[in-house]
JSON list of C-alpha atoms in Angstrom, two decimals:
[
{"chain": "S", "resi": 1, "resn": "UNK", "atom": "CA", "xyz": [0.00, 0.00, 0.00]},
{"chain": "S", "resi": 2, "resn": "UNK", "atom": "CA", "xyz": [2.85, 2.39, 0.93]},
{"chain": "S", "resi": 3, "resn": "UNK", "atom": "CA", "xyz": [4.59, 1.59, -2.37]},
{"chain": "S", "resi": 4, "resn": "UNK", "atom": "CA", "xyz": [1.45, 2.41, -4.36]},
{"chain": "S", "resi": 5, "resn": "UNK", "atom": "CA", "xyz": [1.07, 5.58, -2.30]},
{"chain": "S", "resi": 6, "resn": "UNK", "atom": "CA", "xyz": [4.66, 6.61, -3.08]},
{"chain": "S", "resi": 7, "resn": "UNK", "atom": "CA", "xyz": [4.45, 5.93, -6.82]},
{"chain": "S", "resi": 8, "resn": "UNK", "atom": "CA", "xyz": [1.08, 7.66, -7.14]},
{"chain": "S", "resi": 9, "resn": "UNK", "atom": "CA", "xyz": [2.23, 10.75, -5.24]},
{"chain": "S", "resi": 10, "resn": "UNK", "atom": "CA", "xyz": [5.49, 10.90, -7.20]},
{"chain": "S", "resi": 11, "resn": "UNK", "atom": "CA", "xyz": [3.58, 10.69, -10.50]},
{"chain": "S", "resi": 12, "resn": "UNK", "atom": "CA", "xyz": [1.27, 13.56, -9.50]},
{"chain": "S", "resi": 13, "resn": "UNK", "atom": "CA", "xyz": [4.14, 15.77, -8.34]},
{"chain": "S", "resi": 14, "resn": "UNK", "atom": "CA", "xyz": [6.17, 14.85, -11.43]},
{"chain": "S", "resi": 15, "resn": "UNK", "atom": "CA", "xyz": [3.29, 16.05, -13.58]},
{"chain": "S", "resi": 16, "resn": "UNK", "atom": "CA", "xyz": [3.32, 19.35, -11.65]},
{"chain": "S", "resi": 17, "resn": "UNK", "atom": "CA", "xyz": [7.08, 19.81, -12.16]},
{"chain": "S", "resi": 18, "resn": "UNK", "atom": "CA", "xyz": [6.96, 18.90, -15.85]},
{"chain": "S", "resi": 19, "resn": "UNK", "atom": "CA", "xyz": [4.14, 21.39, -16.36]},
{"chain": "S", "resi": 20, "resn": "UNK", "atom": "CA", "xyz": [6.40, 24.11, -14.95]},
{"chain": "S", "resi": 21, "resn": "UNK", "atom": "CA", "xyz": [9.20, 23.01, -17.29]},
{"chain": "S", "resi": 22, "resn": "UNK", "atom": "CA", "xyz": [6.96, 23.03, -20.38]},
{"chain": "S", "resi": 23, "resn": "UNK", "atom": "CA", "xyz": [5.88, 26.57, -19.48]},
{"chain": "S", "resi": 24, "resn": "UNK", "atom": "CA", "xyz": [9.51, 27.67, -19.49]},
{"chain": "S", "resi": 25, "resn": "UNK", "atom": "CA", "xyz": [11.03, 25.76, -22.40]},
{"chain": "S", "resi": 26, "resn": "UNK", "atom": "CA", "xyz": [13.78, 28.38, -22.42]},
{"chain": "S", "resi": 27, "resn": "UNK", "atom": "CA", "xyz": [15.42, 26.56, -19.50]},
{"chain": "S", "resi": 28, "resn": "UNK", "atom": "CA", "xyz": [15.97, 23.47, -21.65]},
{"chain": "S", "resi": 29, "resn": "UNK", "atom": "CA", "xyz": [17.14, 25.60, -24.56]},
{"chain": "S", "resi": 30, "resn": "UNK", "atom": "CA", "xyz": [19.53, 27.50, -22.28]},
{"chain": "S", "resi": 31, "resn": "UNK", "atom": "CA", "xyz": [20.88, 24.23, -20.91]},
{"chain": "S", "resi": 32, "resn": "UNK", "atom": "CA", "xyz": [21.69, 23.04, -24.43]},
{"chain": "S", "resi": 33, "resn": "UNK", "atom": "CA", "xyz": [23.12, 26.34, -25.69]},
{"chain": "S", "resi": 34, "resn": "UNK", "atom": "CA", "xyz": [26.31, 26.32, -23.58]},
{"chain": "S", "resi": 35, "resn": "UNK", "atom": "CA", "xyz": [27.50, 22.83, -24.61]},
{"chain": "S", "resi": 36, "resn": "UNK", "atom": "CA", "xyz": [26.51, 23.45, -28.24]},
{"chain": "S", "resi": 37, "resn": "UNK", "atom": "CA", "xyz": [28.49, 26.70, -28.23]},
{"chain": "S", "resi": 38, "resn": "UNK", "atom": "CA", "xyz": [31.49, 24.84, -26.76]},
{"chain": "S", "resi": 39, "resn": "UNK", "atom": "CA", "xyz": [31.16, 22.14, -29.42]},
{"chain": "S", "resi": 40, "resn": "UNK", "atom": "CA", "xyz": [31.07, 24.73, -32.21]},
{"chain": "S", "resi": 41, "resn": "UNK", "atom": "CA", "xyz": [34.06, 26.57, -30.73]},
{"chain": "S", "resi": 42, "resn": "UNK", "atom": "CA", "xyz": [36.23, 23.50, -30.29]},
{"chain": "S", "resi": 43, "resn": "UNK", "atom": "CA", "xyz": [35.36, 21.86, -33.60]},
{"chain": "S", "resi": 44, "resn": "UNK", "atom": "CA", "xyz": [35.46, 24.88, -35.91]},
{"chain": "S", "resi": 45, "resn": "UNK", "atom": "CA", "xyz": [37.96, 27.17, -34.14]},
{"chain": "S", "resi": 46, "resn": "UNK", "atom": "CA", "xyz": [40.30, 25.04, -32.02]},
{"chain": "S", "resi": 47, "resn": "UNK", "atom": "CA", "xyz": [39.79, 21.58, -33.48]},
{"chain": "S", "resi": 48, "resn": "UNK", "atom": "CA", "xyz": [42.29, 22.02, -36.29]},
{"chain": "S", "resi": 49, "resn": "UNK", "atom": "CA", "xyz": [45.09, 22.61, -33.79]},
{"chain": "S", "resi": 50, "resn": "UNK", "atom": "CA", "xyz": [44.23, 19.60, -31.61]},
{"chain": "S", "resi": 51, "resn": "UNK", "atom": "CA", "xyz": [45.67, 16.24, -32.55]},
{"chain": "S", "resi": 52, "resn": "UNK", "atom": "CA", "xyz": [43.72, 13.35, -31.02]},
{"chain": "S", "resi": 53, "resn": "UNK", "atom": "CA", "xyz": [45.12, 10.68, -33.31]},
{"chain": "S", "resi": 54, "resn": "UNK", "atom": "CA", "xyz": [41.60, 9.60, -34.22]},
{"chain": "S", "resi": 55, "resn": "UNK", "atom": "CA", "xyz": [39.02, 10.50, -36.85]},
{"chain": "S", "resi": 56, "resn": "UNK", "atom": "CA", "xyz": [36.96, 13.69, -36.93]},
{"chain": "S", "resi": 57, "resn": "UNK", "atom": "CA", "xyz": [37.27, 15.86, -33.85]},
{"chain": "S", "resi": 58, "resn": "UNK", "atom": "CA", "xyz": [33.50, 16.09, -33.30]},
{"chain": "S", "resi": 59, "resn": "UNK", "atom": "CA", "xyz": [33.45, 12.29, -32.83]},
{"chain": "S", "resi": 60, "resn": "UNK", "atom": "CA", "xyz": [36.19, 12.59, -30.21]},
{"chain": "S", "resi": 61, "resn": "UNK", "atom": "CA", "xyz": [34.59, 15.59, -28.51]},
{"chain": "S", "resi": 62, "resn": "UNK", "atom": "CA", "xyz": [30.93, 14.58, -28.25]},
{"chain": "S", "resi": 63, "resn": "UNK", "atom": "CA", "xyz": [31.11, 12.30, -25.15]},
{"chain": "S", "resi": 64, "resn": "UNK", "atom": "CA", "xyz": [32.59, 15.12, -23.07]},
{"chain": "S", "resi": 65, "resn": "UNK", "atom": "CA", "xyz": [30.05, 17.62, -24.41]},
{"chain": "S", "resi": 66, "resn": "UNK", "atom": "CA", "xyz": [27.24, 15.27, -23.34]},
{"chain": "S", "resi": 67, "resn": "UNK", "atom": "CA", "xyz": [28.55, 15.26, -19.77]},
{"chain": "S", "resi": 68, "resn": "UNK", "atom": "CA", "xyz": [28.83, 19.06, -19.79]},
{"chain": "S", "resi": 69, "resn": "UNK", "atom": "CA", "xyz": [25.20, 19.18, -20.96]},
{"chain": "S", "resi": 70, "resn": "UNK", "atom": "CA", "xyz": [24.15, 17.17, -17.91]},
{"chain": "S", "resi": 71, "resn": "UNK", "atom": "CA", "xyz": [26.28, 19.27, -15.55]},
{"chain": "S", "resi": 72, "resn": "UNK", "atom": "CA", "xyz": [24.63, 22.41, -16.95]},
{"chain": "S", "resi": 73, "resn": "UNK", "atom": "CA", "xyz": [21.15, 20.94, -16.67]},
{"chain": "S", "resi": 74, "resn": "UNK", "atom": "CA", "xyz": [21.27, 19.86, -13.04]},
{"chain": "S", "resi": 75, "resn": "UNK", "atom": "CA", "xyz": [21.83, 23.49, -11.97]},
{"chain": "S", "resi": 76, "resn": "UNK", "atom": "CA", "xyz": [18.16, 24.05, -12.79]},
{"chain": "S", "resi": 77, "resn": "UNK", "atom": "CA", "xyz": [17.18, 21.21, -10.46]},
{"chain": "S", "resi": 78, "resn": "UNK", "atom": "CA", "xyz": [18.88, 22.95, -7.56]},
{"chain": "S", "resi": 79, "resn": "UNK", "atom": "CA", "xyz": [17.29, 26.24, -8.66]},
{"chain": "S", "resi": 80, "resn": "UNK", "atom": "CA", "xyz": [13.74, 24.82, -8.83]},
{"chain": "S", "resi": 81, "resn": "UNK", "atom": "CA", "xyz": [14.16, 23.04, -5.50]},
{"chain": "S", "resi": 82, "resn": "UNK", "atom": "CA", "xyz": [15.45, 26.23, -3.90]},
{"chain": "S", "resi": 83, "resn": "UNK", "atom": "CA", "xyz": [12.41, 28.17, -5.14]},
{"chain": "S", "resi": 84, "resn": "UNK", "atom": "CA", "xyz": [10.05, 25.52, -3.76]},
{"chain": "S", "resi": 85, "resn": "UNK", "atom": "CA", "xyz": [11.81, 25.67, -0.39]},
{"chain": "S", "resi": 86, "resn": "UNK", "atom": "CA", "xyz": [11.56, 29.47, -0.22]},
{"chain": "S", "resi": 87, "resn": "UNK", "atom": "CA", "xyz": [7.95, 29.60, -1.44]},
{"chain": "S", "resi": 88, "resn": "UNK", "atom": "CA", "xyz": [6.72, 27.43, 1.43]},
{"chain": "S", "resi": 89, "resn": "UNK", "atom": "CA", "xyz": [5.29, 24.77, -0.87]},
{"chain": "S", "resi": 90, "resn": "UNK", "atom": "CA", "xyz": [7.18, 22.08, 1.06]},
{"chain": "S", "resi": 91, "resn": "UNK", "atom": "CA", "xyz": [5.28, 22.98, 4.23]},
{"chain": "S", "resi": 92, "resn": "UNK", "atom": "CA", "xyz": [2.00, 22.69, 2.34]},
{"chain": "S", "resi": 93, "resn": "UNK", "atom": "CA", "xyz": [2.99, 19.27, 1.03]},
{"chain": "S", "resi": 94, "resn": "UNK", "atom": "CA", "xyz": [3.84, 18.13, 4.55]},
{"chain": "S", "resi": 95, "resn": "UNK", "atom": "CA", "xyz": [0.32, 18.98, 5.67]},
{"chain": "S", "resi": 96, "resn": "UNK", "atom": "CA", "xyz": [-1.07, 16.63, 3.02]},
{"chain": "S", "resi": 97, "resn": "UNK", "atom": "CA", "xyz": [-1.28, 12.82, 3.25]},
{"chain": "S", "resi": 98, "resn": "UNK", "atom": "CA", "xyz": [1.51, 12.19, 0.72]},
{"chain": "S", "resi": 99, "resn": "UNK", "atom": "CA", "xyz": [4.74, 10.19, 0.80]},
{"chain": "S", "resi": 100, "resn": "UNK", "atom": "CA", "xyz": [7.43, 12.64, 1.94]},
{"chain": "S", "resi": 101, "resn": "UNK", "atom": "CA", "xyz": [10.20, 11.38, -0.33]},
{"chain": "S", "resi": 102, "resn": "UNK", "atom": "CA", "xyz": [7.94, 11.71, -3.40]},
{"chain": "S", "resi": 103, "resn": "UNK", "atom": "CA", "xyz": [8.56, 15.48, -3.37]},
{"chain": "S", "resi": 104, "resn": "UNK", "atom": "CA", "xyz": [12.28, 15.00, -3.98]},
{"chain": "S", "resi": 105, "resn": "UNK", "atom": "CA", "xyz": [11.83, 12.15, -6.44]},
{"chain": "S", "resi": 106, "resn": "UNK", "atom": "CA", "xyz": [9.51, 14.32, -8.54]},
{"chain": "S", "resi": 107, "resn": "UNK", "atom": "CA", "xyz": [12.28, 16.94, -8.86]},
{"chain": "S", "resi": 108, "resn": "UNK", "atom": "CA", "xyz": [14.87, 14.26, -9.66]},
{"chain": "S", "resi": 109, "resn": "UNK", "atom": "CA", "xyz": [12.73, 12.65, -12.38]},
{"chain": "S", "resi": 110, "resn": "UNK", "atom": "CA", "xyz": [11.93, 16.06, -13.84]},
{"chain": "S", "resi": 111, "resn": "UNK", "atom": "CA", "xyz": [15.67, 16.68, -14.09]},
{"chain": "S", "resi": 112, "resn": "UNK", "atom": "CA", "xyz": [16.10, 13.34, -15.83]},
{"chain": "S", "resi": 113, "resn": "UNK", "atom": "CA", "xyz": [13.43, 14.10, -18.44]},
{"chain": "S", "resi": 114, "resn": "UNK", "atom": "CA", "xyz": [14.70, 17.65, -19.08]},
{"chain": "S", "resi": 115, "resn": "UNK", "atom": "CA", "xyz": [18.31, 16.50, -19.39]},
{"chain": "S", "resi": 116, "resn": "UNK", "atom": "CA", "xyz": [17.41, 13.70, -21.80]},
{"chain": "S", "resi": 117, "resn": "UNK", "atom": "CA", "xyz": [15.68, 16.25, -24.04]},
{"chain": "S", "resi": 118, "resn": "UNK", "atom": "CA", "xyz": [18.78, 18.48, -23.93]},
{"chain": "S", "resi": 119, "resn": "UNK", "atom": "CA", "xyz": [21.02, 15.51, -24.75]},
{"chain": "S", "resi": 120, "resn": "UNK", "atom": "CA", "xyz": [18.90, 14.64, -27.78]},
{"chain": "S", "resi": 121, "resn": "UNK", "atom": "CA", "xyz": [19.18, 18.25, -29.00]},
{"chain": "S", "resi": 122, "resn": "UNK", "atom": "CA", "xyz": [22.98, 18.23, -28.56]},
{"chain": "S", "resi": 123, "resn": "UNK", "atom": "CA", "xyz": [23.36, 14.90, -30.40]},
{"chain": "S", "resi": 124, "resn": "UNK", "atom": "CA", "xyz": [21.17, 16.28, -33.19]},
{"chain": "S", "resi": 125, "resn": "UNK", "atom": "CA", "xyz": [23.47, 19.30, -33.60]},
{"chain": "S", "resi": 126, "resn": "UNK", "atom": "CA", "xyz": [26.52, 17.00, -33.51]},
{"chain": "S", "resi": 127, "resn": "UNK", "atom": "CA", "xyz": [25.03, 14.97, -36.36]},
{"chain": "S", "resi": 128, "resn": "UNK", "atom": "CA", "xyz": [24.64, 18.17, -38.38]},
{"chain": "S", "resi": 129, "resn": "UNK", "atom": "CA", "xyz": [28.31, 18.92, -37.64]},
{"chain": "S", "resi": 130, "resn": "UNK", "atom": "CA", "xyz": [29.43, 15.57, -39.01]},
{"chain": "S", "resi": 131, "resn": "UNK", "atom": "CA", "xyz": [29.26, 13.20, -36.04]},
{"chain": "S", "resi": 132, "resn": "UNK", "atom": "CA", "xyz": [28.91, 9.62, -37.21]},
{"chain": "S", "resi": 133, "resn": "UNK", "atom": "CA", "xyz": [28.87, 6.33, -35.34]},
{"chain": "S", "resi": 134, "resn": "UNK", "atom": "CA", "xyz": [28.61, 2.73, -36.48]},
{"chain": "S", "resi": 135, "resn": "UNK", "atom": "CA", "xyz": [27.46, 1.66, -33.03]},
{"chain": "S", "resi": 136, "resn": "UNK", "atom": "CA", "xyz": [24.60, -0.80, -32.89]},
{"chain": "S", "resi": 137, "resn": "UNK", "atom": "CA", "xyz": [21.41, -0.62, -30.83]},
{"chain": "S", "resi": 138, "resn": "UNK", "atom": "CA", "xyz": [22.98, -2.29, -27.78]},
{"chain": "S", "resi": 139, "resn": "UNK", "atom": "CA", "xyz": [25.90, 0.14, -27.77]},
{"chain": "S", "resi": 140, "resn": "UNK", "atom": "CA", "xyz": [23.53, 3.12, -27.98]},
{"chain": "S", "resi": 141, "resn": "UNK", "atom": "CA", "xyz": [21.44, 1.65, -25.15]},
{"chain": "S", "resi": 142, "resn": "UNK", "atom": "CA", "xyz": [24.61, 1.25, -23.09]},
{"chain": "S", "resi": 143, "resn": "UNK", "atom": "CA", "xyz": [25.51, 4.91, -23.73]},
{"chain": "S", "resi": 144, "resn": "UNK", "atom": "CA", "xyz": [21.99, 5.96, -22.76]},
{"chain": "S", "resi": 145, "resn": "UNK", "atom": "CA", "xyz": [22.19, 3.87, -19.58]},
{"chain": "S", "resi": 146, "resn": "UNK", "atom": "CA", "xyz": [25.49, 5.46, -18.53]},
{"chain": "S", "resi": 147, "resn": "UNK", "atom": "CA", "xyz": [24.17, 8.97, -19.23]},
{"chain": "S", "resi": 148, "resn": "UNK", "atom": "CA", "xyz": [20.98, 8.27, -17.25]},
{"chain": "S", "resi": 149, "resn": "UNK", "atom": "CA", "xyz": [23.00, 6.94, -14.31]},
{"chain": "S", "resi": 150, "resn": "UNK", "atom": "CA", "xyz": [25.33, 9.96, -14.47]},
{"chain": "S", "resi": 151, "resn": "UNK", "atom": "CA", "xyz": [22.32, 12.31, -14.59]},
{"chain": "S", "resi": 152, "resn": "UNK", "atom": "CA", "xyz": [20.72, 10.67, -11.54]},
{"chain": "S", "resi": 153, "resn": "UNK", "atom": "CA", "xyz": [24.00, 10.83, -9.62]},
{"chain": "S", "resi": 154, "resn": "UNK", "atom": "CA", "xyz": [24.54, 14.54, -10.33]},
{"chain": "S", "resi": 155, "resn": "UNK", "atom": "CA", "xyz": [20.87, 15.35, -9.78]},
{"chain": "S", "resi": 156, "resn": "UNK", "atom": "CA", "xyz": [20.88, 13.90, -6.26]},
{"chain": "S", "resi": 157, "resn": "UNK", "atom": "CA", "xyz": [24.07, 15.89, -5.72]},
{"chain": "S", "resi": 158, "resn": "UNK", "atom": "CA", "xyz": [22.18, 19.01, -6.86]},
{"chain": "S", "resi": 159, "resn": "UNK", "atom": "CA", "xyz": [19.39, 18.31, -4.37]},
{"chain": "S", "resi": 160, "resn": "UNK", "atom": "CA", "xyz": [21.75, 19.09, -1.47]},
{"chain": "S", "resi": 161, "resn": "UNK", "atom": "CA", "xyz": [22.50, 22.75, -2.37]},
{"chain": "S", "resi": 162, "resn": "UNK", "atom": "CA", "xyz": [18.90, 23.10, -3.52]},
{"chain": "S", "resi": 163, "resn": "UNK", "atom": "CA", "xyz": [17.80, 22.33, 0.03]},
{"chain": "S", "resi": 164, "resn": "UNK", "atom": "CA", "xyz": [20.55, 24.15, 1.91]},
{"chain": "S", "resi": 165, "resn": "UNK", "atom": "CA", "xyz": [21.47, 27.24, -0.15]},
{"chain": "S", "resi": 166, "resn": "UNK", "atom": "CA", "xyz": [20.65, 30.72, 1.12]},
{"chain": "S", "resi": 167, "resn": "UNK", "atom": "CA", "xyz": [20.47, 32.31, -2.32]},
{"chain": "S", "resi": 168, "resn": "UNK", "atom": "CA", "xyz": [19.68, 31.48, -5.93]},
{"chain": "S", "resi": 169, "resn": "UNK", "atom": "CA", "xyz": [23.35, 31.89, -6.85]},
{"chain": "S", "resi": 170, "resn": "UNK", "atom": "CA", "xyz": [24.36, 29.49, -4.11]},
{"chain": "S", "resi": 171, "resn": "UNK", "atom": "CA", "xyz": [21.82, 26.91, -5.28]},
{"chain": "S", "resi": 172, "resn": "UNK", "atom": "CA", "xyz": [22.89, 26.86, -8.91]},
{"chain": "S", "resi": 173, "resn": "UNK", "atom": "CA", "xyz": [26.53, 27.95, -8.61]},
{"chain": "S", "resi": 174, "resn": "UNK", "atom": "CA", "xyz": [27.71, 24.57, -7.33]},
{"chain": "S", "resi": 175, "resn": "UNK", "atom": "CA", "xyz": [27.43, 23.19, -10.88]},
{"chain": "S", "resi": 176, "resn": "UNK", "atom": "CA", "xyz": [30.30, 25.35, -12.18]},
{"chain": "S", "resi": 177, "resn": "UNK", "atom": "CA", "xyz": [33.07, 23.02, -10.93]},
{"chain": "S", "resi": 178, "resn": "UNK", "atom": "CA", "xyz": [31.19, 20.09, -12.47]},
{"chain": "S", "resi": 179, "resn": "UNK", "atom": "CA", "xyz": [31.04, 21.87, -15.83]},
{"chain": "S", "resi": 180, "resn": "UNK", "atom": "CA", "xyz": [34.77, 22.62, -15.57]},
{"chain": "S", "resi": 181, "resn": "UNK", "atom": "CA", "xyz": [35.78, 19.06, -14.62]},
{"chain": "S", "resi": 182, "resn": "UNK", "atom": "CA", "xyz": [35.64, 17.65, -18.20]},
{"chain": "S", "resi": 183, "resn": "UNK", "atom": "CA", "xyz": [38.32, 20.15, -19.22]},
{"chain": "S", "resi": 184, "resn": "UNK", "atom": "CA", "xyz": [40.79, 18.28, -16.99]},
{"chain": "S", "resi": 185, "resn": "UNK", "atom": "CA", "xyz": [40.02, 14.88, -18.48]},
{"chain": "S", "resi": 186, "resn": "UNK", "atom": "CA", "xyz": [40.24, 13.03, -21.80]},
{"chain": "S", "resi": 187, "resn": "UNK", "atom": "CA", "xyz": [37.13, 14.87, -23.03]},
{"chain": "S", "resi": 188, "resn": "UNK", "atom": "CA", "xyz": [38.98, 17.42, -25.20]},
{"chain": "S", "resi": 189, "resn": "UNK", "atom": "CA", "xyz": [42.52, 16.07, -25.58]},
{"chain": "S", "resi": 190, "resn": "UNK", "atom": "CA", "xyz": [44.26, 12.76, -24.82]},
{"chain": "S", "resi": 191, "resn": "UNK", "atom": "CA", "xyz": [45.55, 12.70, -21.25]},
{"chain": "S", "resi": 192, "resn": "UNK", "atom": "CA", "xyz": [49.05, 11.65, -22.37]},
{"chain": "S", "resi": 193, "resn": "UNK", "atom": "CA", "xyz": [49.58, 15.21, -23.69]},
{"chain": "S", "resi": 194, "resn": "UNK", "atom": "CA", "xyz": [49.22, 16.66, -20.17]},
{"chain": "S", "resi": 195, "resn": "UNK", "atom": "CA", "xyz": [52.04, 17.36, -17.68]},
{"chain": "S", "resi": 196, "resn": "UNK", "atom": "CA", "xyz": [52.57, 14.77, -14.91]},
{"chain": "S", "resi": 197, "resn": "UNK", "atom": "CA", "xyz": [50.40, 16.00, -11.98]},
{"chain": "S", "resi": 198, "resn": "UNK", "atom": "CA", "xyz": [47.57, 17.16, -14.25]},
{"chain": "S", "resi": 199, "resn": "UNK", "atom": "CA", "xyz": [47.66, 13.87, -16.14]},
{"chain": "S", "resi": 200, "resn": "UNK", "atom": "CA", "xyz": [47.52, 11.90, -12.86]},
{"chain": "S", "resi": 201, "resn": "UNK", "atom": "CA", "xyz": [44.42, 13.84, -11.79]},
{"chain": "S", "resi": 202, "resn": "UNK", "atom": "CA", "xyz": [42.80, 13.58, -15.23]},
{"chain": "S", "resi": 203, "resn": "UNK", "atom": "CA", "xyz": [43.26, 9.83, -15.45]},
{"chain": "S", "resi": 204, "resn": "UNK", "atom": "CA", "xyz": [41.85, 9.20, -11.97]},
{"chain": "S", "resi": 205, "resn": "UNK", "atom": "CA", "xyz": [38.75, 11.34, -11.92]},
{"chain": "S", "resi": 206, "resn": "UNK", "atom": "CA", "xyz": [35.28, 10.08, -12.95]},
{"chain": "S", "resi": 207, "resn": "UNK", "atom": "CA", "xyz": [34.83, 12.05, -16.18]},
{"chain": "S", "resi": 208, "resn": "UNK", "atom": "CA", "xyz": [37.75, 10.38, -17.99]},
{"chain": "S", "resi": 209, "resn": "UNK", "atom": "CA", "xyz": [36.48, 6.84, -17.39]},
{"chain": "S", "resi": 210, "resn": "UNK", "atom": "CA", "xyz": [32.94, 7.80, -18.43]},
{"chain": "S", "resi": 211, "resn": "UNK", "atom": "CA", "xyz": [34.09, 9.69, -21.53]},
{"chain": "S", "resi": 212, "resn": "UNK", "atom": "CA", "xyz": [36.42, 6.87, -22.60]},
{"chain": "S", "resi": 213, "resn": "UNK", "atom": "CA", "xyz": [33.65, 4.31, -22.18]},
{"chain": "S", "resi": 214, "resn": "UNK", "atom": "CA", "xyz": [31.13, 6.30, -24.24]},
{"chain": "S", "resi": 215, "resn": "UNK", "atom": "CA", "xyz": [33.75, 7.03, -26.92]},
{"chain": "S", "resi": 216, "resn": "UNK", "atom": "CA", "xyz": [34.65, 3.33, -27.20]},
{"chain": "S", "resi": 217, "resn": "UNK", "atom": "CA", "xyz": [30.98, 2.38, -27.46]},
{"chain": "S", "resi": 218, "resn": "UNK", "atom": "CA", "xyz": [30.45, 4.93, -30.25]},
{"chain": "S", "resi": 219, "resn": "UNK", "atom": "CA", "xyz": [33.51, 3.65, -32.16]},
{"chain": "S", "resi": 220, "resn": "UNK", "atom": "CA", "xyz": [32.74, -0.03, -31.52]},
{"chain": "S", "resi": 221, "resn": "UNK", "atom": "CA", "xyz": [35.98, -0.51, -29.59]},
{"chain": "S", "resi": 222, "resn": "UNK", "atom": "CA", "xyz": [36.49, -2.78, -26.57]},
{"chain": "S", "resi": 223, "resn": "UNK", "atom": "CA", "xyz": [35.59, -0.80, -23.44]},
{"chain": "S", "resi": 224, "resn": "UNK", "atom": "CA", "xyz": [37.94, -2.79, -21.22]},
{"chain": "S", "resi": 225, "resn": "UNK", "atom": "CA", "xyz": [37.92, -1.89, -17.52]},
{"chain": "S", "resi": 226, "resn": "UNK", "atom": "CA", "xyz": [36.82, 1.70, -18.14]},
{"chain": "S", "resi": 227, "resn": "UNK", "atom": "CA", "xyz": [33.16, 0.74, -18.12]},
{"chain": "S", "resi": 228, "resn": "UNK", "atom": "CA", "xyz": [33.42, -0.79, -14.63]},
{"chain": "S", "resi": 229, "resn": "UNK", "atom": "CA", "xyz": [35.32, 2.24, -13.34]},
{"chain": "S", "resi": 230, "resn": "UNK", "atom": "CA", "xyz": [32.69, 4.52, -14.90]},
{"chain": "S", "resi": 231, "resn": "UNK", "atom": "CA", "xyz": [29.82, 2.55, -13.38]},
{"chain": "S", "resi": 232, "resn": "UNK", "atom": "CA", "xyz": [31.62, 2.47, -10.03]},
{"chain": "S", "resi": 233, "resn": "UNK", "atom": "CA", "xyz": [31.99, 6.26, -10.00]},
{"chain": "S", "resi": 234, "resn": "UNK", "atom": "CA", "xyz": [28.36, 6.85, -11.05]},
{"chain": "S", "resi": 235, "resn": "UNK", "atom": "CA", "xyz": [26.91, 4.41, -8.52]},
{"chain": "S", "resi": 236, "resn": "UNK", "atom": "CA", "xyz": [29.23, 5.64, -5.77]},
{"chain": "S", "resi": 237, "resn": "UNK", "atom": "CA", "xyz": [28.29, 9.30, -6.31]},
{"chain": "S", "resi": 238, "resn": "UNK", "atom": "CA", "xyz": [24.61, 8.35, -6.59]},
{"chain": "S", "resi": 239, "resn": "UNK", "atom": "CA", "xyz": [24.51, 6.41, -3.32]},
{"chain": "S", "resi": 240, "resn": "UNK", "atom": "CA", "xyz": [26.48, 8.97, -1.30]},
{"chain": "S", "resi": 241, "resn": "UNK", "atom": "CA", "xyz": [24.54, 11.93, -2.73]},
{"chain": "S", "resi": 242, "resn": "UNK", "atom": "CA", "xyz": [21.19, 10.19, -2.15]},
{"chain": "S", "resi": 243, "resn": "UNK", "atom": "CA", "xyz": [21.99, 9.41, 1.49]},
{"chain": "S", "resi": 244, "resn": "UNK", "atom": "CA", "xyz": [23.18, 12.95, 2.23]},
{"chain": "S", "resi": 245, "resn": "UNK", "atom": "CA", "xyz": [20.23, 14.49, 0.38]},
{"chain": "S", "resi": 246, "resn": "UNK", "atom": "CA", "xyz": [17.71, 12.43, 2.37]},
{"chain": "S", "resi": 247, "resn": "UNK", "atom": "CA", "xyz": [19.42, 13.30, 5.66]},
{"chain": "S", "resi": 248, "resn": "UNK", "atom": "CA", "xyz": [19.30, 17.03, 4.81]},
{"chain": "S", "resi": 249, "resn": "UNK", "atom": "CA", "xyz": [15.70, 16.73, 3.65]},
{"chain": "S", "resi": 250, "resn": "UNK", "atom": "CA", "xyz": [14.53, 15.02, 6.85]},
{"chain": "S", "resi": 251, "resn": "UNK", "atom": "CA", "xyz": [16.21, 17.73, 8.91]},
{"chain": "S", "resi": 252, "resn": "UNK", "atom": "CA", "xyz": [14.53, 20.43, 6.86]},
{"chain": "S", "resi": 253, "resn": "UNK", "atom": "CA", "xyz": [11.03, 19.02, 7.23]},
{"chain": "S", "resi": 254, "resn": "UNK", "atom": "CA", "xyz": [11.33, 17.83, 10.85]}
]
């Protein structure tokens, strides 16, 4: 009965959140503009000076751009959550007979839907720029699965500042380091071109493993151990962020 209650409440609140998103489509467009602008800049301005030792640069670049798209998108999750906290809507929800965690899950699932739309837009632009992949259906499904897991992990991370921030800038500003992280990874250039300490960091942070896995899936290469490292990072961040977010949420509504 509790499970049905939770799923029903989450569905209703998800519908509310998605309605807000559809009324401000500019947020999705804005989320996609930054990574698209980066892709255009790197491919058409800087790409000719970057030697990746592979095929077209847009093929090499796209996995990192997809992660930047997600990092940009989750800032809006923190923003929307912050506005709900300040508007007092959480207190109203608590006075209703609804599952408490459904409020957060509605925001998280809204983030997932909005980010998936942005990712589709970015991939569409990449195709226009010459991106091509011989990957089969299973490889594309694997890429989608990794991106969904990464989105959920970062979204639960975004819930924490959304609940605790004292200002709009504080709620959404936490995403800036996440957007910057792909620049110190294999997203734009091979890590073996980097100086020692930078290379050590780049090769042992989550973005590199995720980018390498997605790139190998697109090019039909063996993913090796990168896929397990990528999944380990995504699941680890997801579990830790979820636990901390729920602890903060319970304190806020208690």
